Tab-separated table of C-alpha atoms and ligand atoms in Angstrom:
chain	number	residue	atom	x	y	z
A	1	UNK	CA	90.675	-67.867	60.355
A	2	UNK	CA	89.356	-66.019	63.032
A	3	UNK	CA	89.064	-62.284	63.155
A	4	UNK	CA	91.261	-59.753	65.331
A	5	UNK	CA	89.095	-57.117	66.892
A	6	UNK	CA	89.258	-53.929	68.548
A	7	UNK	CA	86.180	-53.041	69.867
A	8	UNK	CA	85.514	-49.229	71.670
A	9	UNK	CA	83.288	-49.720	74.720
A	10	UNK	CA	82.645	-46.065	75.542
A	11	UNK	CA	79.764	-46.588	78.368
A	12	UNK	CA	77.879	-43.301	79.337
A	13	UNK	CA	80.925	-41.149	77.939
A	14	UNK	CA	80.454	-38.087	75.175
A	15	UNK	CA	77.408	-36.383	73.746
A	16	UNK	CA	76.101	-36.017	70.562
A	17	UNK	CA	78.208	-32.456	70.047
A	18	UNK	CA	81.552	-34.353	70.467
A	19	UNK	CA	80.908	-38.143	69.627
A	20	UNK	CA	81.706	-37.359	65.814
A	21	UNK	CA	84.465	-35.502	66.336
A	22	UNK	CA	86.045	-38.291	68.684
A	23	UNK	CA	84.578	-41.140	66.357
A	24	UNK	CA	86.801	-38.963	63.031
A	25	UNK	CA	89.729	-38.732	64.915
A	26	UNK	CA	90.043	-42.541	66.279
A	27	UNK	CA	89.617	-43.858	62.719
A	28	UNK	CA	91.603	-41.545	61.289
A	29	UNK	CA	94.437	-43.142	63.866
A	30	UNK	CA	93.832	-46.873	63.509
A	31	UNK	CA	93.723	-47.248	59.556
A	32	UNK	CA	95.351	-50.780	60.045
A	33	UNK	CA	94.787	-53.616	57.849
A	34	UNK	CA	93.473	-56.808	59.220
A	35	UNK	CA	91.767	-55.641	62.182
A	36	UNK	CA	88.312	-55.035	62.224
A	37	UNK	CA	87.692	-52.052	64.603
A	38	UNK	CA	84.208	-51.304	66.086
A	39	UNK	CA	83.308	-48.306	68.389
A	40	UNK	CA	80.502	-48.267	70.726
A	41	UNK	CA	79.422	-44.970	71.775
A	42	UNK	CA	75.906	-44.264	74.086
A	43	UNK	CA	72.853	-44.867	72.196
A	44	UNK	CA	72.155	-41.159	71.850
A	45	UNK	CA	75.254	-41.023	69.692
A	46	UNK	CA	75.100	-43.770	67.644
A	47	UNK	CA	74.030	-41.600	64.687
A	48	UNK	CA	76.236	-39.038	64.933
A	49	UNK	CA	78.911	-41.242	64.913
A	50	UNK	CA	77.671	-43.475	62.170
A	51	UNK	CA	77.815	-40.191	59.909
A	52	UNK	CA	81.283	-39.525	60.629
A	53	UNK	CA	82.340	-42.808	60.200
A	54	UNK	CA	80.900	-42.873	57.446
A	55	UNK	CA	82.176	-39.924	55.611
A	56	UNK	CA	85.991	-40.705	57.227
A	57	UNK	CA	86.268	-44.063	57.234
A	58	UNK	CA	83.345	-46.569	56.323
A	59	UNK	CA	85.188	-50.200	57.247
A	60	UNK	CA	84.920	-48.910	61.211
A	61	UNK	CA	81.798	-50.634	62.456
A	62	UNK	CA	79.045	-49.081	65.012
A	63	UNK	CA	77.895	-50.639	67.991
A	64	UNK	CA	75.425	-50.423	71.030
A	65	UNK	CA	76.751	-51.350	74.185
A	66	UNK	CA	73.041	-53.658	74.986
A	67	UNK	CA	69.856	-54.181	73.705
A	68	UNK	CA	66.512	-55.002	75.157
A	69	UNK	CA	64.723	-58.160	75.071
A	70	UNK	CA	61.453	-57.825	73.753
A	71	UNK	CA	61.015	-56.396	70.014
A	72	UNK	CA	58.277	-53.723	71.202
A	73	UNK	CA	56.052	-52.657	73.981
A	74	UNK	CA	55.659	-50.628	77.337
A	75	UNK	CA	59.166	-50.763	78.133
A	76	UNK	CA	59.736	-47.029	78.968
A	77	UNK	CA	63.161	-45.667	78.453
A	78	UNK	CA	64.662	-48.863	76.661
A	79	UNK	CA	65.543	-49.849	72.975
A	80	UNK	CA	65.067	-52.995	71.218
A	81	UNK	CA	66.950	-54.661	68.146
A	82	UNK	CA	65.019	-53.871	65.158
A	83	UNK	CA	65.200	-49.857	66.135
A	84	UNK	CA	68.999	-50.090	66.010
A	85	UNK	CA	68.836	-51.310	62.247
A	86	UNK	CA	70.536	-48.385	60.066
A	87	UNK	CA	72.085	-47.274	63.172
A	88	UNK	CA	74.706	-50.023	64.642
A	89	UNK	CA	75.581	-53.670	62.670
A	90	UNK	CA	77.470	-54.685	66.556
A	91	UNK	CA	75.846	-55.195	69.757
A	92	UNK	CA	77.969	-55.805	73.250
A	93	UNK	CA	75.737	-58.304	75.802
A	94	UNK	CA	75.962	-59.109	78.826
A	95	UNK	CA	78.291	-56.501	79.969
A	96	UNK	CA	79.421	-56.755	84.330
A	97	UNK	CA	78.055	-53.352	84.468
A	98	UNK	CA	74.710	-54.719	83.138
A	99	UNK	CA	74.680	-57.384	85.128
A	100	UNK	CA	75.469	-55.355	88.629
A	101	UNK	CA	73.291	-52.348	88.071
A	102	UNK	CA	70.222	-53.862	85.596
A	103	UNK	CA	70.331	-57.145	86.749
A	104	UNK	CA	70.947	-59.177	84.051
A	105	UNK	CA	70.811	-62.731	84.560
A	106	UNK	CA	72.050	-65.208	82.104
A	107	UNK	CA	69.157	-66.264	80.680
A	108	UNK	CA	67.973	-62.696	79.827
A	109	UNK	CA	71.348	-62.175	77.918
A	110	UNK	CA	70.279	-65.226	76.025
A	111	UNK	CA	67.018	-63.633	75.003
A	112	UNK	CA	68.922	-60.447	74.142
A	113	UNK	CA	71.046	-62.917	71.748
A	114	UNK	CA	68.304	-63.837	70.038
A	115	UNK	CA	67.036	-61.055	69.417
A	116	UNK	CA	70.115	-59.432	68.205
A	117	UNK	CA	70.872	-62.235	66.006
A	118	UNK	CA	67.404	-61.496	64.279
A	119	UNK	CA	68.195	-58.495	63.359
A	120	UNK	CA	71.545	-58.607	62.163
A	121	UNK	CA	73.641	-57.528	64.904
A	122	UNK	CA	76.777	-59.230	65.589
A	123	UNK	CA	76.944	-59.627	69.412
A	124	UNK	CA	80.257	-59.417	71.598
A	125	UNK	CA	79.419	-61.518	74.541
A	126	UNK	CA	80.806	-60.381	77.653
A	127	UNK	CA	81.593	-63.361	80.333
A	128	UNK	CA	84.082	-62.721	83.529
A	129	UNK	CA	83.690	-63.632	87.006
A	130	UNK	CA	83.951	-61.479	90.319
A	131	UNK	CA	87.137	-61.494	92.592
A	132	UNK	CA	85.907	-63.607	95.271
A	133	UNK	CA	85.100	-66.216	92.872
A	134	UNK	CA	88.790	-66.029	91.084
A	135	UNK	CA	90.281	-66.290	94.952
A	136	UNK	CA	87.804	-69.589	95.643
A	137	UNK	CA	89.125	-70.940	92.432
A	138	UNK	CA	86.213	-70.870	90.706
A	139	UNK	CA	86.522	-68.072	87.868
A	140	UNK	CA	86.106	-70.885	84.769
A	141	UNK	CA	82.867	-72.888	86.035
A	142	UNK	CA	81.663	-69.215	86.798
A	143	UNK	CA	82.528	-68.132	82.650
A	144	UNK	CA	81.518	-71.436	81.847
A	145	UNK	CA	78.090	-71.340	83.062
A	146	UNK	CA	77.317	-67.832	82.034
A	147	UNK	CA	77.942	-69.102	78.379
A	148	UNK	CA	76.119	-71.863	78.820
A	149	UNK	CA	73.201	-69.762	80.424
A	150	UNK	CA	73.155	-67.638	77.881
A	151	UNK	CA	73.791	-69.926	74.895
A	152	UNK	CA	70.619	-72.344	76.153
A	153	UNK	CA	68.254	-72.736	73.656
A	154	UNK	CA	70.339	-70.852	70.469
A	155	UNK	CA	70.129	-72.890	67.522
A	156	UNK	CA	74.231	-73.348	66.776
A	157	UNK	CA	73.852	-72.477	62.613
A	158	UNK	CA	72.301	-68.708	64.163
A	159	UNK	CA	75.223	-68.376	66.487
A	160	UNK	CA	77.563	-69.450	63.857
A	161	UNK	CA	75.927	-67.191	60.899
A	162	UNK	CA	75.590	-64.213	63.467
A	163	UNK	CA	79.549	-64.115	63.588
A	164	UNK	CA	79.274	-64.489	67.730
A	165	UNK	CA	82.415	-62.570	69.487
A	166	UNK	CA	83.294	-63.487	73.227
A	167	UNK	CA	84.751	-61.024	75.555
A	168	UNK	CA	86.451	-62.183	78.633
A	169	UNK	CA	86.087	-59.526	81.108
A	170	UNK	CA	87.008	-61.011	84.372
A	171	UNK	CA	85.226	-58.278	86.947
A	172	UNK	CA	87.805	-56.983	88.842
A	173	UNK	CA	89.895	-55.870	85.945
A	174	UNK	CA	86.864	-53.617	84.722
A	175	UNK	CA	88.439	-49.869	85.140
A	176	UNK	CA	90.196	-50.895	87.810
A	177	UNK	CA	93.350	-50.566	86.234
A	178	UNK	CA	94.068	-54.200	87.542
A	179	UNK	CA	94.206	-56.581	84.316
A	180	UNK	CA	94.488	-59.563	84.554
A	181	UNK	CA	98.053	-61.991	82.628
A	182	UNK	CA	98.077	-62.928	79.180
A	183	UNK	CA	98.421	-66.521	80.624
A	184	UNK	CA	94.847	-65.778	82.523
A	185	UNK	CA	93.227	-65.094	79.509
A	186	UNK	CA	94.664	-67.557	77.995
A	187	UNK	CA	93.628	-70.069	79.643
A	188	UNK	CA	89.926	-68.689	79.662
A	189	UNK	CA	89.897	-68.431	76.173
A	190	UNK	CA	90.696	-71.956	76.228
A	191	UNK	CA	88.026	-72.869	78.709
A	192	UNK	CA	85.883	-70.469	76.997
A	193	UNK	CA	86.210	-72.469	73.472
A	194	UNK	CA	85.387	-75.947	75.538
A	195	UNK	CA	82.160	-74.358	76.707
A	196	UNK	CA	81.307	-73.049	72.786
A	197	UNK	CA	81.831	-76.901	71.984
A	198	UNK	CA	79.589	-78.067	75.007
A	199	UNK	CA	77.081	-75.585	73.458
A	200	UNK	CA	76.886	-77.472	69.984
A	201	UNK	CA	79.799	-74.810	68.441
A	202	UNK	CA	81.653	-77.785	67.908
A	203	UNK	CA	84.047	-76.587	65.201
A	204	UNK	CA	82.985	-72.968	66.070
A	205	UNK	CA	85.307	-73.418	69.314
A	206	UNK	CA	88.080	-72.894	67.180
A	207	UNK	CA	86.882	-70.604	65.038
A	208	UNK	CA	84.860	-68.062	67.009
A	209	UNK	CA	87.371	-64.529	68.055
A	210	UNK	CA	87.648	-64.428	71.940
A	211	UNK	CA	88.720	-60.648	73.530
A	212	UNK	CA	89.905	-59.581	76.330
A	213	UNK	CA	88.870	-57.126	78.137
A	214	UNK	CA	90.104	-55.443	81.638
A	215	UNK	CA	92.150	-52.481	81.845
A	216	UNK	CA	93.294	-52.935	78.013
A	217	UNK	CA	96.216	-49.905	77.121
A	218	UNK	CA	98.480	-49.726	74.718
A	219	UNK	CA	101.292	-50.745	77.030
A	220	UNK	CA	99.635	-53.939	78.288
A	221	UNK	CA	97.679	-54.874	74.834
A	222	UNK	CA	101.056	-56.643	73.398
A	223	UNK	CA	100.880	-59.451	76.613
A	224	UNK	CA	97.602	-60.455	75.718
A	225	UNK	CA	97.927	-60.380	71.761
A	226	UNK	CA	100.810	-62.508	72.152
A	227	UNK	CA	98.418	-65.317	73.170
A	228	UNK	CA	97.442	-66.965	69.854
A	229	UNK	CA	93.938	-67.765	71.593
A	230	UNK	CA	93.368	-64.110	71.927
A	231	UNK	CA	91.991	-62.555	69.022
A	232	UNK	CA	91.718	-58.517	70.439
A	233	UNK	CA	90.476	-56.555	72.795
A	234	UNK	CA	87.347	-54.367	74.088
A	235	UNK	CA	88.134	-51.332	75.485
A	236	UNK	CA	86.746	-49.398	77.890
A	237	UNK	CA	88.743	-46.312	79.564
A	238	UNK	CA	91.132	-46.277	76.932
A	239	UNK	CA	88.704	-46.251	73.867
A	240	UNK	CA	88.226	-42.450	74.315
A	241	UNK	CA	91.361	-41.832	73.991
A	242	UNK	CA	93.014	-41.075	70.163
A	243	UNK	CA	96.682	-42.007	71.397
A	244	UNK	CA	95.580	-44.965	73.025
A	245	UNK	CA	93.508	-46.921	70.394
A	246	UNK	CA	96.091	-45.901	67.913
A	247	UNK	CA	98.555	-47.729	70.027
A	248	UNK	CA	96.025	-50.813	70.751
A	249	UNK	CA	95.105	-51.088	67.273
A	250	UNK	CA	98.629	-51.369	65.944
A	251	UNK	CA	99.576	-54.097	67.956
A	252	UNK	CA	96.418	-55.788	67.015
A	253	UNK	CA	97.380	-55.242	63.179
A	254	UNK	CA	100.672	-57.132	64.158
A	255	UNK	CA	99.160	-60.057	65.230
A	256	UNK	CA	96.808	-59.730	61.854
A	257	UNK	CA	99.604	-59.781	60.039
A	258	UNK	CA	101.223	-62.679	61.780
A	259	UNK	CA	98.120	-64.232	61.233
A	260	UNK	CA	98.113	-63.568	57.682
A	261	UNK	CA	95.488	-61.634	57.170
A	262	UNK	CA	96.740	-59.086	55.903
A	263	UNK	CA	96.844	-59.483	51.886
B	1	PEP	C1	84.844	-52.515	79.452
B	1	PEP	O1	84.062	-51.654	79.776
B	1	PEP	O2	84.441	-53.430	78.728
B	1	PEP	C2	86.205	-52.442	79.946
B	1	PEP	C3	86.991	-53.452	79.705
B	1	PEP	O3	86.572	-51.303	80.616
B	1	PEP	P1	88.088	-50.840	80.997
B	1	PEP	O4	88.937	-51.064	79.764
B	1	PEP	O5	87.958	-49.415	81.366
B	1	PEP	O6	88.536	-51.719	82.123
């Protein structure tokens, strides 16, 4: 059974003064069974809001929003996997915002994969291709070669163990306040579980949660959710605000429920 997920994506957004405050208040809102909820605040936060998390409401997880590829070195201004142990158990990769303004290429995401596998950190993998290559028709060779590009080389039984998440985040829905259909993602998810078979996740196609991300409120959250290949959402605007995860996460305990995951 896979698992329904709400993860926070709050980017370069709050400060160690207000992070915990924000972090008490959202989990104080979305105590709903069967969804596993995950916040991602700037690194600079991340302990801050593991401490109030902690004292509030341990079962909401911590994540970074990236990590770097190497393990140590002369790599000023950057942090690697093993110095976010104690600090976040999720890691989002591969964000479109990472790939415009840092460059990331496919097979650098890969060796951030592997080196947030090693230490325990369950990745969100973010795939989602750029207008221009939706209008030429091309938006699920585009998601199906970043997976691929990033999945070279990953021994299956890691990805599997390592509880790999997929976010489709097609580009142009990315605080644009564009999303894209339910039946979009969808069919992405679909395309996006062929490509996790191609990849040696034969059985993991099924079983591995695919998000979607884009513009995600609590108005539009219910067209997506109603997909059954949809398994929740990352968040991005809306994740800093109480009112609207509260909303997001309740339709996501819904579909838990349908689910039956909820005891
Ligand atoms: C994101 O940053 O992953 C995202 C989906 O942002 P937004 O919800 O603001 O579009």
């Amino acid at each position: 059974m896979r698992d329904v997920i709400v993860a926070a994506n709050w980017k370069m957004h709050t400060t160690p003064t207000d992070a915990g405050e924000l972090a008490r208040v959202i989990a104080a809102r979305t105590r709903i069974a069967g969804v596993a909820r995950v916040i991602c605040p700037p690194f600079v936060c991340l302990a801050v809001v593991r401490e109030s998390l902690a004292a509030v409401d341990p079962s909401v997880s911590v994540g970074a929003q990236t990590v770097h590829h190497e393990l140590a070195g002369a790599f000023t201004g950057e942090i690697s996997a093993p110095m976010l142990v104690g600090l976040a158990t999720w890691v989002i990769l591969g964000h479109s915002e990472r790939r415009r303004d840092a460059g990331e290429t496919d097979a650098l995401i890969g060796r951030k994969l592997g080196r947030a596998l090693d230490a325990g950190l369950r990745p969100i993998l973010c795939v989602g291709e750029r207008l221009e290559e939706r209008e030429a028709g091309r938006q699920e060779a585009v998601v199906r070669q970043q997976l691929a590009g990033a999945l070279a080389g990953h021994d299956p039984a890691s990805l599997r163990g390592g509880g790999l998440v997929i976010a489709y985040e097609p580009v142009w829905a990315i605080g644009t306040g564009r999303n894209a259909s339910g039946a979009d993602a969808a069919r992405m998810a679909a395309a996006i579980r062929a490509g996790l078979a191609t990849a040696g996740l034969a059985e993991d196609g099924e079983s591995t949660s695919v998000l979607y991300g884009g513009s995600v409120t609590s108005v539009n959250i219910g067209e997506f959710l109603a997909e059954p290949g949809i398994d929740g959402a990352l968040v991005g605007g809306a994740s800093l605000k109480p009112d609207e995860m509260a909303g997001i996460v309740a339709r996501a305990g819904l579909t838990a429920q349908g689910r039956g995951l909820v005891p």
